[in-house]
PDB file of C-alpha atoms in Angstrom:
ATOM      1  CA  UNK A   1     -55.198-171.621  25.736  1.00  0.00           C
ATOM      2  CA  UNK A   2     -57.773-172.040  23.187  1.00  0.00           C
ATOM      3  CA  UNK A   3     -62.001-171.489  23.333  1.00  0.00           C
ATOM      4  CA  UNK A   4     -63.355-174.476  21.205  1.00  0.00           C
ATOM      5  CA  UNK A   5     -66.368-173.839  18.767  1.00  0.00           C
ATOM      6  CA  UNK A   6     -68.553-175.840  20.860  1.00  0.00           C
ATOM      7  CA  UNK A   7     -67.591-173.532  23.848  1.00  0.00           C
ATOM      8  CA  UNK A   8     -64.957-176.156  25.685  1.00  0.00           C
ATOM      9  CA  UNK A   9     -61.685-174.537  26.717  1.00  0.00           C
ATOM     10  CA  UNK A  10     -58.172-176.649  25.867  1.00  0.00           C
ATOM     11  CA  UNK A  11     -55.382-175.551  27.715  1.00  0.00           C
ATOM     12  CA  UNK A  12     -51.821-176.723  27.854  1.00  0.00           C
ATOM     13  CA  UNK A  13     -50.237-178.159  31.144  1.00  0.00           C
ATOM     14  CA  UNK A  14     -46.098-178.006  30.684  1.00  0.00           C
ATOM     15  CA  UNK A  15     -43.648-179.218  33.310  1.00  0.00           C
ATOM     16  CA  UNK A  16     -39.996-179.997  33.613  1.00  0.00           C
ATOM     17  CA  UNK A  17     -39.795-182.262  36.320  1.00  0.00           C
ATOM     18  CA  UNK A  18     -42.984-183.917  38.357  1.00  0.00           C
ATOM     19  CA  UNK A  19     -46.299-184.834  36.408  1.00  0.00           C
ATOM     20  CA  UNK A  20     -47.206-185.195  39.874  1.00  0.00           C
ATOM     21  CA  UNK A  21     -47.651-181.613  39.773  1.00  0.00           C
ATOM     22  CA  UNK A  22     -50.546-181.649  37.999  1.00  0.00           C
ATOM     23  CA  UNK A  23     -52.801-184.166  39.195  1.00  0.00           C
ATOM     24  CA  UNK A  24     -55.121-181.863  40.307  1.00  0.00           C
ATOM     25  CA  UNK A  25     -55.833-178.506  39.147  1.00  0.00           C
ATOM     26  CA  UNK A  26     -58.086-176.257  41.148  1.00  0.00           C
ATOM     27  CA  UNK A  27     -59.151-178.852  43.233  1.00  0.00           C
ATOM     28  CA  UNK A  28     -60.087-181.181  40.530  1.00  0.00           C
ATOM     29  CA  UNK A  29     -58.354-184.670  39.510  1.00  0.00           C
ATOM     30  CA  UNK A  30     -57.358-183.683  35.679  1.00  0.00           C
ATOM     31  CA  UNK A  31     -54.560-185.246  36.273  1.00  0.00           C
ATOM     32  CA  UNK A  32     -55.512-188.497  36.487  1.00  0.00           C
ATOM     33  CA  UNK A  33     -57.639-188.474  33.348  1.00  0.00           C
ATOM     34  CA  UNK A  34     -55.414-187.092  31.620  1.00  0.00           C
ATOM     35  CA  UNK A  35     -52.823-189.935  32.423  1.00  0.00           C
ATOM     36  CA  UNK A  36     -55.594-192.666  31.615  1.00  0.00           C
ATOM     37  CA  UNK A  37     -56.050-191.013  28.382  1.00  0.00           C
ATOM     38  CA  UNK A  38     -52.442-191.093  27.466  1.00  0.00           C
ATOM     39  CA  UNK A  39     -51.986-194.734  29.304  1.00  0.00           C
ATOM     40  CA  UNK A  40     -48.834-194.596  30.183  1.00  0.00           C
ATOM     41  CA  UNK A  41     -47.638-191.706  32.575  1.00  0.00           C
ATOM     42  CA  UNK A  42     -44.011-193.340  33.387  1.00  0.00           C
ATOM     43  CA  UNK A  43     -43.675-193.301  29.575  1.00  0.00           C
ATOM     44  CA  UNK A  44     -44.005-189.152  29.518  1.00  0.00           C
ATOM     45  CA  UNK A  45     -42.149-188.866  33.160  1.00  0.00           C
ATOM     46  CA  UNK A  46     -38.951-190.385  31.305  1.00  0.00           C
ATOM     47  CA  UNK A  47     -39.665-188.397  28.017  1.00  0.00           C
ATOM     48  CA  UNK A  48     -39.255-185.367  30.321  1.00  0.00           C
ATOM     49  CA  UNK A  49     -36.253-186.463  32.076  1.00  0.00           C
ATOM     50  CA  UNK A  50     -34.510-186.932  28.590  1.00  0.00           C
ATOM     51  CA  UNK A  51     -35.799-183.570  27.485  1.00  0.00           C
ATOM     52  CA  UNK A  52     -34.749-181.457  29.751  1.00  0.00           C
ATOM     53  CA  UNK A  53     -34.799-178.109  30.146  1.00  0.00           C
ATOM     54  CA  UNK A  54     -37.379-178.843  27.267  1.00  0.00           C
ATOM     55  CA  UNK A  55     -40.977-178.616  27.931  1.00  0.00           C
ATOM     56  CA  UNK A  56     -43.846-181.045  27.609  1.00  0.00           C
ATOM     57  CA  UNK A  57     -47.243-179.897  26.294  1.00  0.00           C
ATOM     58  CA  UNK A  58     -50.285-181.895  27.701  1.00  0.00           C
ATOM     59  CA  UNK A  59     -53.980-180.733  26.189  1.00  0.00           C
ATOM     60  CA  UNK A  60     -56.601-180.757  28.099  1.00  0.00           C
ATOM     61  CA  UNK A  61     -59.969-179.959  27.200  1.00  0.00           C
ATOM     62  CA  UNK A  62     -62.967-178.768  29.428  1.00  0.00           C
ATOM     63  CA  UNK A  63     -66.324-178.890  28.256  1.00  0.00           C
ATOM     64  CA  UNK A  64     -68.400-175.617  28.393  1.00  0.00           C
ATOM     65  CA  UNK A  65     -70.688-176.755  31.317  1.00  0.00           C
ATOM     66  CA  UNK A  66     -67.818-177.364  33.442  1.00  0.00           C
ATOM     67  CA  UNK A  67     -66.096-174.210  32.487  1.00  0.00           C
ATOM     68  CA  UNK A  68     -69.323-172.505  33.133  1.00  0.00           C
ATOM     69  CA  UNK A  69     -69.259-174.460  36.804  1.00  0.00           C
ATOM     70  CA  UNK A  70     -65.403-172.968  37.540  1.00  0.00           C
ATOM     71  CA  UNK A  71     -66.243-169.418  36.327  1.00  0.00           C
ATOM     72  CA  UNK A  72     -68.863-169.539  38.552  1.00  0.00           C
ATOM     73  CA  UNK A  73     -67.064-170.945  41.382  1.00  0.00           C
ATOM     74  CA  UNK A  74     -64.333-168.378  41.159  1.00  0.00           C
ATOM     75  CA  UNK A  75     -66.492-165.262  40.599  1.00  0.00           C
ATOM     76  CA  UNK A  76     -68.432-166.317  44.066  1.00  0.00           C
ATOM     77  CA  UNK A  77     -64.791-166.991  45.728  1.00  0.00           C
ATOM     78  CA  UNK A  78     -63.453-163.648  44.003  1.00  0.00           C
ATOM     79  CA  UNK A  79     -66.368-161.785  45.754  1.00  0.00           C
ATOM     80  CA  UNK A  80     -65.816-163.357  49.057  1.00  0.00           C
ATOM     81  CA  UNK A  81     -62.049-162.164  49.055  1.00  0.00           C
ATOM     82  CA  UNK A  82     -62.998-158.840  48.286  1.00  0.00           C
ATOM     83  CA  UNK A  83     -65.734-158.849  51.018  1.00  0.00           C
ATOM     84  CA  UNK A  84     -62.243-159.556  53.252  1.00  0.00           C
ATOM     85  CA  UNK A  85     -60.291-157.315  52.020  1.00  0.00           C
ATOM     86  CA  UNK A  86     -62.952-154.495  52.309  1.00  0.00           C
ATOM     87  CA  UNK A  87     -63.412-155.653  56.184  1.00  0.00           C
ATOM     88  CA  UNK A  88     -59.730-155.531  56.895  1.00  0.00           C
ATOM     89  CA  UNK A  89     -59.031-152.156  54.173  1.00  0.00           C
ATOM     90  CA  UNK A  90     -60.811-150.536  57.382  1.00  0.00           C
ATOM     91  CA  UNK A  91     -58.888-151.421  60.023  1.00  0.00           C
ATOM     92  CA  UNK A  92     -55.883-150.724  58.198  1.00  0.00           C
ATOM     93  CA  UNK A  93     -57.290-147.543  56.966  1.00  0.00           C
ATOM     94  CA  UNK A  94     -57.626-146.250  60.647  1.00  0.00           C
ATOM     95  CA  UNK A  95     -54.328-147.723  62.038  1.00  0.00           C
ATOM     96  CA  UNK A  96     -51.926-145.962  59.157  1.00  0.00           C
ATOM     97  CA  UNK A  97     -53.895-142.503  60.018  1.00  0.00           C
ATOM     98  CA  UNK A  98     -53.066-142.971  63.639  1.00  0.00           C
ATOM     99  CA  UNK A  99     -49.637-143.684  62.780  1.00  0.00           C
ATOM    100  CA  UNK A 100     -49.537-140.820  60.128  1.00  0.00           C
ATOM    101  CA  UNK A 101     -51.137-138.353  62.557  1.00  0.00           C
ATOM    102  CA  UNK A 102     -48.271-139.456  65.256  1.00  0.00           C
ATOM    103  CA  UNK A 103     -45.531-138.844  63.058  1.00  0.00           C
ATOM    104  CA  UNK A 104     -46.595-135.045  62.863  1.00  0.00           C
ATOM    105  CA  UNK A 105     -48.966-135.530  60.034  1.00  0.00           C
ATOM    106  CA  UNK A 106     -52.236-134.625  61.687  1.00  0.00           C
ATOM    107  CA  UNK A 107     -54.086-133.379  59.120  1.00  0.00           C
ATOM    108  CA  UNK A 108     -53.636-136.615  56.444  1.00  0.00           C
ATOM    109  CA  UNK A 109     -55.918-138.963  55.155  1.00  0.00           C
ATOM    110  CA  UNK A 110     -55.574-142.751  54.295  1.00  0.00           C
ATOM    111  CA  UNK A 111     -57.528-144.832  51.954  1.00  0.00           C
ATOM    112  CA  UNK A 112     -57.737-148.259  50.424  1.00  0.00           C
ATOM    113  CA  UNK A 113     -59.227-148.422  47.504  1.00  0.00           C
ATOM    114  CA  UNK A 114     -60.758-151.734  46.084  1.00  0.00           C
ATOM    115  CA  UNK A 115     -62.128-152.178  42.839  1.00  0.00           C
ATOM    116  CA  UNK A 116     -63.778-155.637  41.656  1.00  0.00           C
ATOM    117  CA  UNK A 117     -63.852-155.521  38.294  1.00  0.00           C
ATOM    118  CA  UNK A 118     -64.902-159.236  37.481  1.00  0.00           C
ATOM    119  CA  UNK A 119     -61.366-160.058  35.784  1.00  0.00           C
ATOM    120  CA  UNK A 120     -59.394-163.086  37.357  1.00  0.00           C
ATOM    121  CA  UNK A 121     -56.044-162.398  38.626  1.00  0.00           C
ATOM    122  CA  UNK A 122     -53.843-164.705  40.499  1.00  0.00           C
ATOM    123  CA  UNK A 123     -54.953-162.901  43.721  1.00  0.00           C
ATOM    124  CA  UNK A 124     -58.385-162.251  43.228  1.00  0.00           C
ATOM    125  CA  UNK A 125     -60.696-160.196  40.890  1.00  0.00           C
ATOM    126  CA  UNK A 126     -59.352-156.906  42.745  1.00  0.00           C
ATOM    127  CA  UNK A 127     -57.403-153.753  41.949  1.00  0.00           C
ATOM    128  CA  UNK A 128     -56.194-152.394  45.428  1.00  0.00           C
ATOM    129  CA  UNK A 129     -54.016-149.352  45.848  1.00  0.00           C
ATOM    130  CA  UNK A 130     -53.616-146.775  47.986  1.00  0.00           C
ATOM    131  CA  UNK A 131     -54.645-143.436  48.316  1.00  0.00           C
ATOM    132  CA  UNK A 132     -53.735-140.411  50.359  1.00  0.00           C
ATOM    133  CA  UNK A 133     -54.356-136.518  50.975  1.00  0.00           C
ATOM    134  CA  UNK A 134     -51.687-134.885  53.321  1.00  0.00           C
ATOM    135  CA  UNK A 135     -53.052-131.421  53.610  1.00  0.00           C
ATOM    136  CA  UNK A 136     -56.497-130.251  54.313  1.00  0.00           C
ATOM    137  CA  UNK A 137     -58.608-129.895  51.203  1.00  0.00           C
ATOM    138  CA  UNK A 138     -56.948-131.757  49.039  1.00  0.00           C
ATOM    139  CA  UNK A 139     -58.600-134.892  47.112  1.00  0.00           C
ATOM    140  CA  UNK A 140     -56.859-138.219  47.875  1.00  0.00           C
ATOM    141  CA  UNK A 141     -54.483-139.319  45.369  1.00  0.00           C
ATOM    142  CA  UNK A 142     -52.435-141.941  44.660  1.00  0.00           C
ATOM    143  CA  UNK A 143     -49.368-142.729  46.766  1.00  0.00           C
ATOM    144  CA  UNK A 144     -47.132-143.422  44.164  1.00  0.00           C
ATOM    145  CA  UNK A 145     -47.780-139.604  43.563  1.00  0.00           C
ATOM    146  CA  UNK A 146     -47.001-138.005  46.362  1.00  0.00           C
ATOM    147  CA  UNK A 147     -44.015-135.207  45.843  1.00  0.00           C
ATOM    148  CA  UNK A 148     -42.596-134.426  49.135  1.00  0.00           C
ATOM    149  CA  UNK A 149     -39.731-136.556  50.123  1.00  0.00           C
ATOM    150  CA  UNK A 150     -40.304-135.993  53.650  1.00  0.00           C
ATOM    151  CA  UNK A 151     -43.997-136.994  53.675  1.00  0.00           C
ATOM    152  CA  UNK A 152     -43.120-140.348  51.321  1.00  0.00           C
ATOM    153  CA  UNK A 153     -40.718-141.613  54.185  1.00  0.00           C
ATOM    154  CA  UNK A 154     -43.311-141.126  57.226  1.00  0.00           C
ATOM    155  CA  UNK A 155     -46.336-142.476  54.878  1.00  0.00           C
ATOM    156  CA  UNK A 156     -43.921-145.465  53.900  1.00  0.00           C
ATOM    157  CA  UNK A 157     -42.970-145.943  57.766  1.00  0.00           C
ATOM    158  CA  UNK A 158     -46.164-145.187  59.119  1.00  0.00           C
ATOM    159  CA  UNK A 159     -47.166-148.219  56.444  1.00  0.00           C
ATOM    160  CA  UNK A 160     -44.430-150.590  57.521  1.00  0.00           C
ATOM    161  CA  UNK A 161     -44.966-149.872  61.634  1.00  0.00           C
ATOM    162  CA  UNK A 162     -48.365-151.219  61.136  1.00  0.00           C
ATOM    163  CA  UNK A 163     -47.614-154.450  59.093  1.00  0.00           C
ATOM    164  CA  UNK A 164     -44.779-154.550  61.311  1.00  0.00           C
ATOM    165  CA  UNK A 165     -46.232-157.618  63.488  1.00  0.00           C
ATOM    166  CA  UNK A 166     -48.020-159.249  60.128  1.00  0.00           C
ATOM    167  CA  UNK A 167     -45.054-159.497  57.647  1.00  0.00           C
ATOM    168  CA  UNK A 168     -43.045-161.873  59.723  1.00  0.00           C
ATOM    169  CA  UNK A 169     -39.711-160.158  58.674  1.00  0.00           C
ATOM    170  CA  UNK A 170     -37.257-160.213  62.061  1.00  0.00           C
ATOM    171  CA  UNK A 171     -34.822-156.935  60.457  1.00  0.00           C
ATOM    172  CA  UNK A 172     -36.141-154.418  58.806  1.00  0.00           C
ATOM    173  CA  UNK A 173     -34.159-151.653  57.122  1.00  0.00           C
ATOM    174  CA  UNK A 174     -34.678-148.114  56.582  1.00  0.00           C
ATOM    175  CA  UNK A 175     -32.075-146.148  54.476  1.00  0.00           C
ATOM    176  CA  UNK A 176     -32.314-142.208  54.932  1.00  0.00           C
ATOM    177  CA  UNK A 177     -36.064-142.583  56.039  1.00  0.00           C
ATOM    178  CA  UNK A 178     -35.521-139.040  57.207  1.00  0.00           C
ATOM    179  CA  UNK A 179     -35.502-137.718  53.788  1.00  0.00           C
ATOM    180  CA  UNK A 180     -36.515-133.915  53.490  1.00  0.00           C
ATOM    181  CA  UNK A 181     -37.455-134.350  57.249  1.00  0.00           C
ATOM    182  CA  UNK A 182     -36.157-132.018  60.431  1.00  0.00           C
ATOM    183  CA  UNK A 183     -37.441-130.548  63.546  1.00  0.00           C
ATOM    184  CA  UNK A 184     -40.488-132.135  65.461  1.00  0.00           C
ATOM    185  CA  UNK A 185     -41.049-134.628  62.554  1.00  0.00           C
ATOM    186  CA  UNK A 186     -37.953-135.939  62.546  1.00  0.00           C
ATOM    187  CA  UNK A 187     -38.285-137.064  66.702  1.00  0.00           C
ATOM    188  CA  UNK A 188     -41.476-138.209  65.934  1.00  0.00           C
ATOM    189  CA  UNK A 189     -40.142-140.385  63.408  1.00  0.00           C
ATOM    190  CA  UNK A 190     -36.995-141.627  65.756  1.00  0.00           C
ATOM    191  CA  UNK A 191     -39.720-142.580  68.779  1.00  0.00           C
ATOM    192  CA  UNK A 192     -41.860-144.572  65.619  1.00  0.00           C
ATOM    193  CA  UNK A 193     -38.924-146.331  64.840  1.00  0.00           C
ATOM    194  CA  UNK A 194     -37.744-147.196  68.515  1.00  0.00           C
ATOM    195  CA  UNK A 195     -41.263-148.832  69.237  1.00  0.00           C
ATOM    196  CA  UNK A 196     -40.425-150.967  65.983  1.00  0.00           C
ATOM    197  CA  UNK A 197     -37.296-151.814  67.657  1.00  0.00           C
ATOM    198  CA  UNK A 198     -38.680-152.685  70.716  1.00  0.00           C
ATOM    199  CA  UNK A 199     -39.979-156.577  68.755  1.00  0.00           C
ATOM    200  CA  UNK A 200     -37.194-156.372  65.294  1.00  0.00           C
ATOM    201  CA  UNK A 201     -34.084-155.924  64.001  1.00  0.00           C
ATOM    202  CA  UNK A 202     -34.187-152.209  63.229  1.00  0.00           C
ATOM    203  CA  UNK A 203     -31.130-150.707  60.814  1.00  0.00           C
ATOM    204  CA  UNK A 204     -31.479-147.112  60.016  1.00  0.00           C
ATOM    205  CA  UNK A 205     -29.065-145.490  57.944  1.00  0.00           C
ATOM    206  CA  UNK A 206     -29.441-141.187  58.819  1.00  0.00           C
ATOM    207  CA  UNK A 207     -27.747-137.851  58.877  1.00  0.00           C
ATOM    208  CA  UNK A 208     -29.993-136.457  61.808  1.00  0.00           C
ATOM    209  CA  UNK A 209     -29.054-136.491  65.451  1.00  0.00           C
ATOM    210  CA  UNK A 210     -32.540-137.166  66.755  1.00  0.00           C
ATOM    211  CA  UNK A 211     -33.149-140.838  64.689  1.00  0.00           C
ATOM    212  CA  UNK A 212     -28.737-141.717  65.480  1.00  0.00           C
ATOM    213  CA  UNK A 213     -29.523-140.911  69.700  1.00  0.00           C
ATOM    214  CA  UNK A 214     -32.202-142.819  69.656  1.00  0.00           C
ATOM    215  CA  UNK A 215     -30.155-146.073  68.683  1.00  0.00           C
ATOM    216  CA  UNK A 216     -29.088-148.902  71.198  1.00  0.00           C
ATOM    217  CA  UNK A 217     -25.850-149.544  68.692  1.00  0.00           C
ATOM    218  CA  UNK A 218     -23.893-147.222  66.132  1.00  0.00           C
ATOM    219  CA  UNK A 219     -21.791-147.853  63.350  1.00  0.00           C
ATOM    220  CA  UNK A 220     -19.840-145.127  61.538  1.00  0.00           C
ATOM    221  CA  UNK A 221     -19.245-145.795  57.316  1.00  0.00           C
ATOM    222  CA  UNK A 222     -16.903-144.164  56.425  1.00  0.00           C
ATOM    223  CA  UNK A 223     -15.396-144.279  52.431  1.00  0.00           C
ATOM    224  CA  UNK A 224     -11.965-144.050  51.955  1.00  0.00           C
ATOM    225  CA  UNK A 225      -9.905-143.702  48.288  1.00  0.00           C
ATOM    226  CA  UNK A 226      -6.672-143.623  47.647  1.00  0.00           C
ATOM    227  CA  UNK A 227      -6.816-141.828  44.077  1.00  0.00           C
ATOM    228  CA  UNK A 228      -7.074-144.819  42.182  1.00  0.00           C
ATOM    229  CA  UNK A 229      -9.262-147.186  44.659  1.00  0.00           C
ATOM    230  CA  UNK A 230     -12.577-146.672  47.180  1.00  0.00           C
ATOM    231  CA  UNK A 231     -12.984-148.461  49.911  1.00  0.00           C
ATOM    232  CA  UNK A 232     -16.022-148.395  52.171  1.00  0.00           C
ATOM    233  CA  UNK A 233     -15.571-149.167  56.419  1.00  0.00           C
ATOM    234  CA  UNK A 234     -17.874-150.347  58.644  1.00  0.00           C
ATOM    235  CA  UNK A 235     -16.763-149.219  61.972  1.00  0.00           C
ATOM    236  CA  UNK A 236     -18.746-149.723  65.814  1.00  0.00           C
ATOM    237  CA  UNK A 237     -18.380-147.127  68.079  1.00  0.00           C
ATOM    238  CA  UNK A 238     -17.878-147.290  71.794  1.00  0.00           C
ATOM    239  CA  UNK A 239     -19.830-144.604  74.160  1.00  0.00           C
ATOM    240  CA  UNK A 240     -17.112-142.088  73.482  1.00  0.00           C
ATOM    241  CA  UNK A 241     -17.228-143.024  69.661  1.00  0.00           C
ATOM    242  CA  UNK A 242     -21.224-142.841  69.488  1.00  0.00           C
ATOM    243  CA  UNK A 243     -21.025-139.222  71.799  1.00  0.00           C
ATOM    244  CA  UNK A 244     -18.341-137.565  69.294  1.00  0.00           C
ATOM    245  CA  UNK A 245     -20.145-138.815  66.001  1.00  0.00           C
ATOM    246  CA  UNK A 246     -23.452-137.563  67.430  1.00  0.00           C
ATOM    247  CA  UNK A 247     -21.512-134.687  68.354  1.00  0.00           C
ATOM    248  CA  UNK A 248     -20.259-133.781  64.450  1.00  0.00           C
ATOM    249  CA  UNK A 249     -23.423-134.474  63.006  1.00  0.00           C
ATOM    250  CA  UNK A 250     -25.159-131.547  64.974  1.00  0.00           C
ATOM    251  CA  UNK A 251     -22.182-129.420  64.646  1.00  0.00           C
ATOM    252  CA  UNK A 252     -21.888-130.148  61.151  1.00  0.00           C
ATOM    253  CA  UNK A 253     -18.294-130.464  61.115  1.00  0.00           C
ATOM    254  CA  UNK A 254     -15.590-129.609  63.997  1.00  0.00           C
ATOM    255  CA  UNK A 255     -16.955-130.733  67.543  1.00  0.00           C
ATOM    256  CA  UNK A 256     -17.141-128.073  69.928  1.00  0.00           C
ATOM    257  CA  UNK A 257     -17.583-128.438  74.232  1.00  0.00           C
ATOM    258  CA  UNK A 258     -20.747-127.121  72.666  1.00  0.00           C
ATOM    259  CA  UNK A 259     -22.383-129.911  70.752  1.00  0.00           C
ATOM    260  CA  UNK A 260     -20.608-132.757  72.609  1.00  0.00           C
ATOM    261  CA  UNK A 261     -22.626-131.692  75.368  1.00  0.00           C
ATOM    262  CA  UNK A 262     -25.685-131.646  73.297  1.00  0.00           C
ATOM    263  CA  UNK A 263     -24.879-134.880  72.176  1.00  0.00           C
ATOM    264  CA  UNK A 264     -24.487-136.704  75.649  1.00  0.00           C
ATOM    265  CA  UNK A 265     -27.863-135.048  76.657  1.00  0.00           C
ATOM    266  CA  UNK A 266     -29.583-136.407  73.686  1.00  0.00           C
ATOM    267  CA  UNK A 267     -28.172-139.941  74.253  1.00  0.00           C
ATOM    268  CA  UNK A 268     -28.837-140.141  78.028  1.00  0.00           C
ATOM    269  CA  UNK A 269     -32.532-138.659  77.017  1.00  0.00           C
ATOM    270  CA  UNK A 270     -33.037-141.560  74.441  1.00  0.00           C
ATOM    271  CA  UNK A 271     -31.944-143.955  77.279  1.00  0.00           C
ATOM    272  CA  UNK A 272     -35.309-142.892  79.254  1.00  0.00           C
ATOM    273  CA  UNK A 273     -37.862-143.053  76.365  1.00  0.00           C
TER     274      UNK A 273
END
């Protein structure tokens, strides 16, 4: 891309295939002049085909009126998008804290944070990230910076419950979401997640006996070596299978009368939620 003295823009239009591609350009017909300039566009369309995977270069120059006219034109379409994404930044904003505060994180803040900064990018003239504060008193901060574990994988699933309907993704997959999680936060997460399964596909890979009960299926993966050569098994359990696996994860090793009884409980409770 070059800016001409007299303030026209030439810019170069490549393609390996279809110079169908370009006959317009941001709702313009460039194409076309460009083909009546050159005369002869089966002429290039062959070059191409011969050239392959080699590109083809095609100038095109736009005067600076008409450059003036599309910078203007995108700047007022820019604004409008950010006008939208401000609107629905709200409704987001409050949906993720209701999530947040229901996975046991009462106290946390959400924000979306837009900034317009007048440069084009192939979304928009916007910088959009997120921001959060998980403790009273604290500023809101990036979320790429938060440092607990446990809080990352309830912001991240509080996040993903809420885009849930939106993303038009049928499975979605969460591995050890219950990371540095235990106690009432970890139920609260297993409930979130059984809502989720209630219209998707949910896989959850976990060590914790309140996210495995509340599962309509369980597999058990198991590695195996033989001192030279792992192996990895994927393994569905039956009810007796799902009550003794549930039963050695809240043991923590050897099932006892103990925690097998536990463990039925737990599943039969999951069945009424």
């Amino acid at each position: 891309m070059k800016l001409n003295k007299d303030g026209s823009l030439t810019f170069y239009i490549s393609d390996f295939y279809d110079f169908d591609y370009i006959d317009t350009i941001g709702g313009k017909n460039y194409g076309h002049k460009i083909f009546n300039e050159i005369n002869n566009k089966a002429y290039y369309q062959q070059k191409a085909n011969k050239l392959k995977p080699y590109m083809i270069y095609i100038p095109v120059t736009i005067s600076k009126e008409e450059l003036k006219n599309i910078t203007k034109e995108l700047k007022e379409k820019g604004n409008v998008l950010t006008q939208r994404r401000e609107n629905a930044a709200k409704v987001l904003e409050e949906n993720i804290e209701k999530s947040l505060h229901e996975l046991n994180m009462e106290k946390s803040k959400f924000k979306v944070n837009i900034e317009n900064d007048g440069t084009f990018y192939d979304n928009g003239m916007d910088k959009v990230e997120f921001l959060i504060s998980t403790n009273p008193g604290e500023p809101l901060k990036p979320l790429v910076k938060i440092a607990s574990g446990g809080e990352l994988s309830r912001v991240m699933l509080a996040i993903k419950s809420i885009l849930a309907d939106s993303d038009g993704v049928d499975t979605m997959i969460f591995d050890e979401i219950d990371t540095g999680v235990s106690g009432k936060a970890a139920m609260s997460i297993a409930k979130k997640l059984a809502v989720i399964a209630k219209n998707k596909q949910v896989i959850c890979i976990t060590h914790l006996p309140q996210l495995t009960a509340m599962a309509d299926n369980h597999y058990l993966i198991q590695k195996n070596t033989d001192g030279e050569l792992a192996s990895t098994t994927l393994k569905e359990l039956d009810e007796e299978g799902r009550e003794l696996e549930l039963a050695r994860i809240i043991d923590g090793g050897e099932v006892t009368e103990l925690a097998l009884s536990h463990a039925k409980q737990m599943l039969e409770n999951a069945k009424n939620n």
